[in-house]
CSV table of C-alpha atoms in Angstrom, one decimal:
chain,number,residue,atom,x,y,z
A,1,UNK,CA,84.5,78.2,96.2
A,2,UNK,CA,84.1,81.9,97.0
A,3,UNK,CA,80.4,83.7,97.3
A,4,UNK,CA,81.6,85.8,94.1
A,5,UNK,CA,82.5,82.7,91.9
A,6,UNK,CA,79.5,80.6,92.9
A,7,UNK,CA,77.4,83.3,92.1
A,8,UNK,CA,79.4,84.0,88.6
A,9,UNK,CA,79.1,80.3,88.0
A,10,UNK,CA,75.2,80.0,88.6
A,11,UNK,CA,74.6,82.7,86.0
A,12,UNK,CA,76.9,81.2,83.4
A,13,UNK,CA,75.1,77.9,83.9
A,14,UNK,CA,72.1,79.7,83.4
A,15,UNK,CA,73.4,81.7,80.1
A,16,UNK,CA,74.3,78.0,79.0
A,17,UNK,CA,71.1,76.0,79.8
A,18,UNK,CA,69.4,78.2,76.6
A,19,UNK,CA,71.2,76.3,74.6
A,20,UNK,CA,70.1,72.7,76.1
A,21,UNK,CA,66.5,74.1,76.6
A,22,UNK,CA,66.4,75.1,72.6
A,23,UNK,CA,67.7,71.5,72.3
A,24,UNK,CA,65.3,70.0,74.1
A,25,UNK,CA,62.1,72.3,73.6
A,26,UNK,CA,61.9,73.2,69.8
A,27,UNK,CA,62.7,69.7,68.7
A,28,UNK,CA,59.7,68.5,71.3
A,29,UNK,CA,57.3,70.4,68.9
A,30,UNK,CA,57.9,67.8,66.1
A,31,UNK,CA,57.3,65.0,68.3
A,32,UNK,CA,54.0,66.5,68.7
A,33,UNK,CA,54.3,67.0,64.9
A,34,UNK,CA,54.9,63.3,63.9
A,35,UNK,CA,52.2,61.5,62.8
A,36,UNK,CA,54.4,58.4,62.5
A,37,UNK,CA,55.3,56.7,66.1
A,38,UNK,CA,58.0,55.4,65.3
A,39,UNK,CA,59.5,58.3,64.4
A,40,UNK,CA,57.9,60.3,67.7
A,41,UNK,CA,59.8,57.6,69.5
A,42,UNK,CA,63.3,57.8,68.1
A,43,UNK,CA,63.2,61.2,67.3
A,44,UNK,CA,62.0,61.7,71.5
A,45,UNK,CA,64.7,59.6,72.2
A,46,UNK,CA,67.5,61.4,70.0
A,47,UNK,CA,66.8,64.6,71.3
A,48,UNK,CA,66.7,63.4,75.3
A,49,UNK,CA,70.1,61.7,75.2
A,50,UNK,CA,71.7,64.8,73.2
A,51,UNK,CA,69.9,67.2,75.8
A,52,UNK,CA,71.5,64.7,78.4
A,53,UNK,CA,74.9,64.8,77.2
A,54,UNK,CA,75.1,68.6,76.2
A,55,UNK,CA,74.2,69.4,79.9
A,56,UNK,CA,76.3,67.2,81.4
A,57,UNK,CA,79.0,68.6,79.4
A,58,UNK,CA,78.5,72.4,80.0
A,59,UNK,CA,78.2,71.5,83.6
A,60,UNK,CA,81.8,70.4,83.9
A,61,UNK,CA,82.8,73.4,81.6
A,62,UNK,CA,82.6,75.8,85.1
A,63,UNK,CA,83.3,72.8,87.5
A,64,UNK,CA,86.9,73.1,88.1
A,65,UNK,CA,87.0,70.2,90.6
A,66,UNK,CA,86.3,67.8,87.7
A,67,UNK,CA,89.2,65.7,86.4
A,68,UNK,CA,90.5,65.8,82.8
A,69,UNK,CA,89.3,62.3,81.7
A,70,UNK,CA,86.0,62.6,83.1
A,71,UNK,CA,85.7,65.8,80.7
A,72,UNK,CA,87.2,64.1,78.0
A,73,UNK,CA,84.6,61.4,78.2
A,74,UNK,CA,81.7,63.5,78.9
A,75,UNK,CA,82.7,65.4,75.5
A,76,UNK,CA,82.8,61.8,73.5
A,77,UNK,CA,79.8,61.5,75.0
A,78,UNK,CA,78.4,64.5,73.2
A,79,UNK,CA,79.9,63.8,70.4
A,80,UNK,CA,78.4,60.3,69.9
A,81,UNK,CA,75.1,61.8,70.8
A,82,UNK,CA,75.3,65.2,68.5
A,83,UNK,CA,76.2,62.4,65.6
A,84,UNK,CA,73.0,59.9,66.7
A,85,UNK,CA,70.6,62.6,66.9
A,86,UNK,CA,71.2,63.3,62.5
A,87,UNK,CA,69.5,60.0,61.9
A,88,UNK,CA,67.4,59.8,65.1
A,89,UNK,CA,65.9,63.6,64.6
A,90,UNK,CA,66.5,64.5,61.4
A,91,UNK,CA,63.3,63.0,59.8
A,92,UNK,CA,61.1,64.3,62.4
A,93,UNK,CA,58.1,66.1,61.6
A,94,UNK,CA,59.8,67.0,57.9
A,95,UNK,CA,56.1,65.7,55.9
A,96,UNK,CA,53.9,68.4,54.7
A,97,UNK,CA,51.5,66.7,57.0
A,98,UNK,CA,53.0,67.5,60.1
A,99,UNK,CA,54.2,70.7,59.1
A,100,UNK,CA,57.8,70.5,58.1
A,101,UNK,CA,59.3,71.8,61.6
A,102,UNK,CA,62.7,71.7,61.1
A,103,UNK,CA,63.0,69.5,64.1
A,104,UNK,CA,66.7,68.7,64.1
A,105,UNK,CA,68.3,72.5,63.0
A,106,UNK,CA,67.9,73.4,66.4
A,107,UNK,CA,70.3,70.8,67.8
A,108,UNK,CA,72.4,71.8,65.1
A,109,UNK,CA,72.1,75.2,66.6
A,110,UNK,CA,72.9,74.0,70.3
A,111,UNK,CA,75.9,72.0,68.5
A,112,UNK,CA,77.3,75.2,67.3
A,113,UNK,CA,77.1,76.9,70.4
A,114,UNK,CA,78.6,74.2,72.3
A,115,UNK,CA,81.1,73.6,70.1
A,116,UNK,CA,84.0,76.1,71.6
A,117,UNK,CA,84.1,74.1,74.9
A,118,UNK,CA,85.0,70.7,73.3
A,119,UNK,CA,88.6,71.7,73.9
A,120,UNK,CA,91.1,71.9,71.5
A,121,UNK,CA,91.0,73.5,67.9
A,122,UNK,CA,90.9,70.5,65.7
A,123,UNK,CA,88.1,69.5,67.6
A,124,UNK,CA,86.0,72.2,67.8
A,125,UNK,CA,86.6,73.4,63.9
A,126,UNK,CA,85.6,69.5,63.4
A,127,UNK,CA,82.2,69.5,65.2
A,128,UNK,CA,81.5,72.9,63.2
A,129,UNK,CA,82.1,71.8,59.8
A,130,UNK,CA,80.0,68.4,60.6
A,131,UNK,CA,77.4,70.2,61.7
A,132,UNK,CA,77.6,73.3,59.3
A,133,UNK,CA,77.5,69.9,56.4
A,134,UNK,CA,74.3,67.9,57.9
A,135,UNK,CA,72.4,70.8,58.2
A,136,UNK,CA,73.3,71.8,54.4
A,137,UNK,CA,72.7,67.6,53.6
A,138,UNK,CA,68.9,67.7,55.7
A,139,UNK,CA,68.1,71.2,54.2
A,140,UNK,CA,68.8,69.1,50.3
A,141,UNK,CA,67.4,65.9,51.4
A,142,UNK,CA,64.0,67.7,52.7
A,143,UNK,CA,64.3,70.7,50.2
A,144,UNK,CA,63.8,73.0,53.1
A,145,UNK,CA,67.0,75.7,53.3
A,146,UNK,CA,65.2,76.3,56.8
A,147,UNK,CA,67.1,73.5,58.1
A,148,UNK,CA,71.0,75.5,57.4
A,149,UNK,CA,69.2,78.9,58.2
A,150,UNK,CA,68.3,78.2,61.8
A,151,UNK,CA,71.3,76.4,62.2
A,152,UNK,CA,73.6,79.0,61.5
A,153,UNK,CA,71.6,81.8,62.4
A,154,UNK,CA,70.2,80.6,65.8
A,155,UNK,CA,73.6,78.9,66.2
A,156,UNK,CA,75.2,82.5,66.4
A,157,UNK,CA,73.2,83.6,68.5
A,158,UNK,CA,73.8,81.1,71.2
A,159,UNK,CA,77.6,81.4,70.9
A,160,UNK,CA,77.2,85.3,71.4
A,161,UNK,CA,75.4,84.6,74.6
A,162,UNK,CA,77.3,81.8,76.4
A,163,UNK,CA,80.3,82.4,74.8
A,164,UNK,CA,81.0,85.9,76.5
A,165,UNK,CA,79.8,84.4,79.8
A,166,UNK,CA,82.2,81.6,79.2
A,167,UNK,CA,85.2,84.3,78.7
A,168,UNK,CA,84.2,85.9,82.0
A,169,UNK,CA,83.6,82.6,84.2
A,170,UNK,CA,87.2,81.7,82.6
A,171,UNK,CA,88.6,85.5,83.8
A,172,UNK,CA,87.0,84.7,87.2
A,173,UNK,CA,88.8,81.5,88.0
A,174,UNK,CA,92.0,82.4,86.9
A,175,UNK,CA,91.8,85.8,89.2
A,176,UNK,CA,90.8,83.4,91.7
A,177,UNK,CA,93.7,80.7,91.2
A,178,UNK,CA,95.9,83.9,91.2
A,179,UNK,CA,94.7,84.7,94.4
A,180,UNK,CA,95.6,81.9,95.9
A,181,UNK,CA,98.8,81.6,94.1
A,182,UNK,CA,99.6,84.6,95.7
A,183,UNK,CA,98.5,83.2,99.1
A,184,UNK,CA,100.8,80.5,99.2
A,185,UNK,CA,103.5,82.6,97.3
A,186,UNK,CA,103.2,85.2,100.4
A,187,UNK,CA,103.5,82.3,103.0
A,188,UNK,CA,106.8,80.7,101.3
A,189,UNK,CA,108.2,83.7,101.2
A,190,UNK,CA,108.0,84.1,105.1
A,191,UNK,CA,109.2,81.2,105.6
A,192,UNK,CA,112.1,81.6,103.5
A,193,UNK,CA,112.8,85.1,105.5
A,194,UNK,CA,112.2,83.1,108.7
A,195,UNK,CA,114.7,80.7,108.0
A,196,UNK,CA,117.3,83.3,106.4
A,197,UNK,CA,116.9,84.9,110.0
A,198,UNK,CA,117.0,81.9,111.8
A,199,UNK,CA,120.5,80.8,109.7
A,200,UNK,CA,122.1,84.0,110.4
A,201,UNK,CA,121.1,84.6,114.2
A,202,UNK,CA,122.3,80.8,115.0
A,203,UNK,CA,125.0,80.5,112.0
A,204,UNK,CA,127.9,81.8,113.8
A,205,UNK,CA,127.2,80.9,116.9
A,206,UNK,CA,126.6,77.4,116.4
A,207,UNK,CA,129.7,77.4,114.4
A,208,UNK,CA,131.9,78.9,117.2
A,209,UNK,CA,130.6,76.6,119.6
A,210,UNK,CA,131.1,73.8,117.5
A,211,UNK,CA,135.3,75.2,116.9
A,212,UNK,CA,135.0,75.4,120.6
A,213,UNK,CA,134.5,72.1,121.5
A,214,UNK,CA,136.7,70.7,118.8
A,215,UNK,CA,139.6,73.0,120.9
A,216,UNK,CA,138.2,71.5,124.2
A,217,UNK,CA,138.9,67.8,122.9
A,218,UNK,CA,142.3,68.5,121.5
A,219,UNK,CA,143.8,70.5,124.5
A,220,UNK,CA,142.1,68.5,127.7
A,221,UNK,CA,144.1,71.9,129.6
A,222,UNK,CA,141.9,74.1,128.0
A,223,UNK,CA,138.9,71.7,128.6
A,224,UNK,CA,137.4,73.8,131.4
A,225,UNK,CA,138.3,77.4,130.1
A,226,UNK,CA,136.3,76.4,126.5
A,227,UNK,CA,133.9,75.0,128.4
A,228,UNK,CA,132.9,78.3,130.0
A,229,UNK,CA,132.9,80.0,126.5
A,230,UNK,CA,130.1,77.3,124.9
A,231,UNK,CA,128.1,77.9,128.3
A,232,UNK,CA,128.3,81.5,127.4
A,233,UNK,CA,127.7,81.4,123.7
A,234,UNK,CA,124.6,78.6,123.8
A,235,UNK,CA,123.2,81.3,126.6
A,236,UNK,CA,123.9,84.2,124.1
A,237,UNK,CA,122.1,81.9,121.5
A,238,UNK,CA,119.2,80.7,123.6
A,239,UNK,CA,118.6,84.1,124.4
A,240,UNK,CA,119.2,85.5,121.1
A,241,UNK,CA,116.5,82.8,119.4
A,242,UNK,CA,113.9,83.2,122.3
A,243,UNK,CA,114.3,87.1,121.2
A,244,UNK,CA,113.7,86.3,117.4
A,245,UNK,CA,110.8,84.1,118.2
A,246,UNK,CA,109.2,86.3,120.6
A,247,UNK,CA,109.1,89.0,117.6
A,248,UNK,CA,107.4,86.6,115.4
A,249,UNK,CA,104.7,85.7,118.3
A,250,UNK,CA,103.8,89.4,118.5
A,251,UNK,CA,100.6,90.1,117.3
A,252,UNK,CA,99.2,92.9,114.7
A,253,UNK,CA,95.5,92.6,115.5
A,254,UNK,CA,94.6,95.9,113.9
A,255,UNK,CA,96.7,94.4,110.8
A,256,UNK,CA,94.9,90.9,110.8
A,257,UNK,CA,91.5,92.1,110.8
A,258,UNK,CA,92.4,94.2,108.1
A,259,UNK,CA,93.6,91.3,106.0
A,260,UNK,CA,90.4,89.3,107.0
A,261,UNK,CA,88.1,92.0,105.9
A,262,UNK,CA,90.4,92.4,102.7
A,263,UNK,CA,89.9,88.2,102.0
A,264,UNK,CA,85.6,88.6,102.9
A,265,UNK,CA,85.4,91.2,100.6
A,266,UNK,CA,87.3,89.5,97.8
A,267,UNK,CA,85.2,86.8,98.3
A,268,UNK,CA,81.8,88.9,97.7
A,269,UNK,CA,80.9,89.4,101.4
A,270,UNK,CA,80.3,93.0,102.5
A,271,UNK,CA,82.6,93.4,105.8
A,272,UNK,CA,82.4,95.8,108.1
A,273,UNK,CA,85.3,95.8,111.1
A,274,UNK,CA,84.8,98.1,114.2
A,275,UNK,CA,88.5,98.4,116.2
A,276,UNK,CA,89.6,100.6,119.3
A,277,UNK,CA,91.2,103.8,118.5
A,278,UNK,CA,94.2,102.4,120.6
A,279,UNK,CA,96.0,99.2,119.9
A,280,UNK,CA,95.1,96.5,122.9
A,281,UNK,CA,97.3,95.3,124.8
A,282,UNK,CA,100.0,91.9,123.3
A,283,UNK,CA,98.1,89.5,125.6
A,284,UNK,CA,94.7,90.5,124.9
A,285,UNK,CA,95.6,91.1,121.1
A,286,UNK,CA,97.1,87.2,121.1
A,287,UNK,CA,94.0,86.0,122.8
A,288,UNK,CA,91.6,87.8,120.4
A,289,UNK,CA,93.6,87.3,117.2
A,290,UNK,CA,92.7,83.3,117.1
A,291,UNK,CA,88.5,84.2,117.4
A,292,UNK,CA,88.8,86.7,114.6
A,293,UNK,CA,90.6,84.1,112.1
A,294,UNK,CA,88.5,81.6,113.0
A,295,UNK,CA,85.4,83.2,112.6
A,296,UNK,CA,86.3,84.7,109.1
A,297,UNK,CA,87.3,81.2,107.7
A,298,UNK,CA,83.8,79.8,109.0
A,299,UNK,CA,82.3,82.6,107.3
A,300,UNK,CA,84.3,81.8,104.0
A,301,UNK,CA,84.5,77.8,104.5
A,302,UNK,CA,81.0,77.1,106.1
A,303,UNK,CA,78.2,80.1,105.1
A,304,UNK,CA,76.9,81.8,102.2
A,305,UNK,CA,76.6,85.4,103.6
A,306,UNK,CA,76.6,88.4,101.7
A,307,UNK,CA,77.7,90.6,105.3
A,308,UNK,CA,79.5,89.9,107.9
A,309,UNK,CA,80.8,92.2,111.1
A,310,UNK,CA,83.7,92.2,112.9
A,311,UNK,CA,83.9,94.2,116.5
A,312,UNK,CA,86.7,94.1,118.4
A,313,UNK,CA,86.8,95.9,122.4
A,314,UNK,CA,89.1,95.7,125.0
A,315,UNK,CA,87.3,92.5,126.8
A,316,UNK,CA,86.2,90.9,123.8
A,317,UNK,CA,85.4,90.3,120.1
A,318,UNK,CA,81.9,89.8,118.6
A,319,UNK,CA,81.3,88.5,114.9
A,320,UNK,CA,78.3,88.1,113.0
A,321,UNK,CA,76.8,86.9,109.2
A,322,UNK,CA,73.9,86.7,107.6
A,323,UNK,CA,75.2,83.2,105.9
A,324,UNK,CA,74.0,81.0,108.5
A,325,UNK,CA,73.1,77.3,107.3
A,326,UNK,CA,69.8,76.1,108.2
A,327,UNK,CA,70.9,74.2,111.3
A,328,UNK,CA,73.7,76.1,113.3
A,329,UNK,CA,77.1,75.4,113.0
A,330,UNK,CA,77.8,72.6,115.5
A,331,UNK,CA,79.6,74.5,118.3
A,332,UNK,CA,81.5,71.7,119.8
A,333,UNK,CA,82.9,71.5,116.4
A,334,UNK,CA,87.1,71.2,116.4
A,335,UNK,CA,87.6,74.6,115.5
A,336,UNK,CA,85.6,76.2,117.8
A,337,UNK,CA,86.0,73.7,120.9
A,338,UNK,CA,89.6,74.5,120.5
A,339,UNK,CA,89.1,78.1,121.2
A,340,UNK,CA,86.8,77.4,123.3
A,341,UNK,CA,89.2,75.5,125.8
A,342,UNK,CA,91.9,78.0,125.0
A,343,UNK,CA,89.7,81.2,126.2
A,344,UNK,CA,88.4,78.9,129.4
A,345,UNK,CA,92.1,78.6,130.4
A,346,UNK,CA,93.0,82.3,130.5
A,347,UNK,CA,88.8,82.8,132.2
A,348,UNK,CA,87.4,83.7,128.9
A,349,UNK,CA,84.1,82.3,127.2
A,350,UNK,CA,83.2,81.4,123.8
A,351,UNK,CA,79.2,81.2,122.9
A,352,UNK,CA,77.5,80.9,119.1
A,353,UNK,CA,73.9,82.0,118.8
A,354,UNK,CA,71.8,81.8,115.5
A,355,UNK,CA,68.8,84.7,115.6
A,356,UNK,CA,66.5,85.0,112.6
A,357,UNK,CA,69.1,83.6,110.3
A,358,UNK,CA,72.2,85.9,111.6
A,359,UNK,CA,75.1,83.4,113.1
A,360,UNK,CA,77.0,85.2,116.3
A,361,UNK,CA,80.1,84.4,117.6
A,362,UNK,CA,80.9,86.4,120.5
A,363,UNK,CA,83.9,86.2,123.2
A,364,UNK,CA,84.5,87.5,126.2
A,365,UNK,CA,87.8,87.8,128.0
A,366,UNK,CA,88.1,87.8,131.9
């Protein structure tokens, strides 16, 4: 998950908690209330197992990596709960003697708000209408319209609040699923164009060659004359294919670090990238172009930094964050060991250094 959406996703879990804290606090008044002990006790009860399930449930609202059927349970779950806690809370603290705090209208309340992420319509215009009807049932049983007051009222509220956080959290992943729609669209795509270039580079040849040596078997005279063509056509094929591939090797640094700071900063990072005025040379561009994508998918995989700087020069690269974990980042990990050992074969060096929180990656070519 990006540094954007995590942060998007801690402050609509905060926007939501109001709602389980109003479940959990304003009913905890009339356990205080309740002279009976009983009724402390179940109504205590009631309220914890509803605050419970209410949490649980608006935590998997903006987990994606939940499945379906552990949401659907967690909502039962609710359910159940939201339906116990009539019986269980309803009574508390309702005497004149302990003050008639309409204990259980604010659950009603945090009902209504959680309502719209239940899931589908039926549903949620169910839990609405139930609650809407025991809050009008304890405000007649206790004679106390307080009870329906608060729970609409207060109820409103609480969907204003999450329920515009909510539309933006859902905005935010969808961008975000778009993104990486787009990703893998882009990289099927060049595939497809590889393997269109790849057909009609090869397609003739290889078909020639192949009429060729269907000649060759038929006429054993002509064996040694068709023989000389496929030696010159899989030449002009093999040279023709080495030329194709050698275009795809080519490296755009200036164009990949471009992209990388275009990904950070999508993700919430603040990038900065320093490059030569003049384009480096192919080798040193291949041999630089491997530190720079690795170092920005550590920065997006394995950190939480809000900056990040990318400098390229002619003998080296040098990349730094301020998302550094509290132990370094293990530097005979795979990723790095890997270009580690491939700079060491051409002379270079790799080295990772962690200073007052900042996490450097610098290397050097020879």
């Amino acid at each position: 998950m990006h540094v954007r959406l995590r942060r998007a996703r801690l402050a609509t879990l905060a926007t939501l908690s109001m709602a389980v804290l109003s479940s959990l606090a304003l009913p905890g008044i009339g356990v205080f209330r309740e002279p009976d002990p009983v009724r402390a006790v179940l109504g205590a009860t009631g309220t914890l197992l509803f605050a419970a399930a209410q949490a649980a449930l608006l935590y998997t609202t903006v987990t994606p990596d939940i499945s379906r059927n552990v949401q659907h349970r967690i909502a039962q779950a609710f359910c159940v709960t939201a339906l116990a806690s009539i019986p269980l809370v309803g009574p508390l603290a309702a005497t004149p003697e302990a003050g008639r705090w309409e204990s259980w209208a604010w659950i009603g309340a945090s009902i209504l708000a959680t309502a719209p992420v239940l899931g589908r319509r039926s549903v949620v215009v169910a839990t609405v209408a139930a609650t809407l009807a025991a809050a009008a049932l304890l405000a007649w049983w206790h004679g106390d319209v307080g009870y329906f007051t608060i729970t609409v009222a207060v109820g409103l509220c609480l969907v204003a609040a999450g329920g515009l956080h909510l539309w933006l959290w859902t905005l935010l992943v969808e961008a975000d699923e778009g993104r990486k729609a787009q990703v893998k669209l882009a990289a099927a795509e060049e595939r497809l164009r590889f393997a269109r270039d790849v057909h009609d580079l090869l397609g003739h040849d290889l078909s020639v060659i192949a009429l060729k040596a269907e000649l060759a078997e038929r006429d054993p005279g002509r064996a040694a004359a068709e023989a000389a063509d496929l030696r010159r056509l899989a030449a002009a094929a093999l040279s023709d294919l080495r030329r194709a591939v050698h275009g795809y090797r080519e490296v755009d640094l200036r164009a990949q670090v471009a992209a990388i700071e275009q990904v950070l900063r999508s993700s919430g990072v603040r990038c900065t990238a320093t490059l030569p005025a003049r384009d480096l040379p192919q080798d040193v561009a291949a041999r630089l172009a491997p530190v720079v994508r690795e170092a920005g998918t550590n920065v997006l995989r394995h950190s939480k930094a809000t900056w990040c700087t990318i400098e390229v020069g002619p003998d080296g690269v040098i990349v730094a964050n301020d998302g550094a974990a509290e132990r370094p980042a293990d530097p005979h990990s795979s990723g790095l060991r890997g270009l580690a050992e491939r700079l060491a074969e051409s002379g270079g060096t790799l080295c990772t250094r962690l200073d007052g929180g900042v996490f450097t990656l610098e290397a050097t070519l020879r």
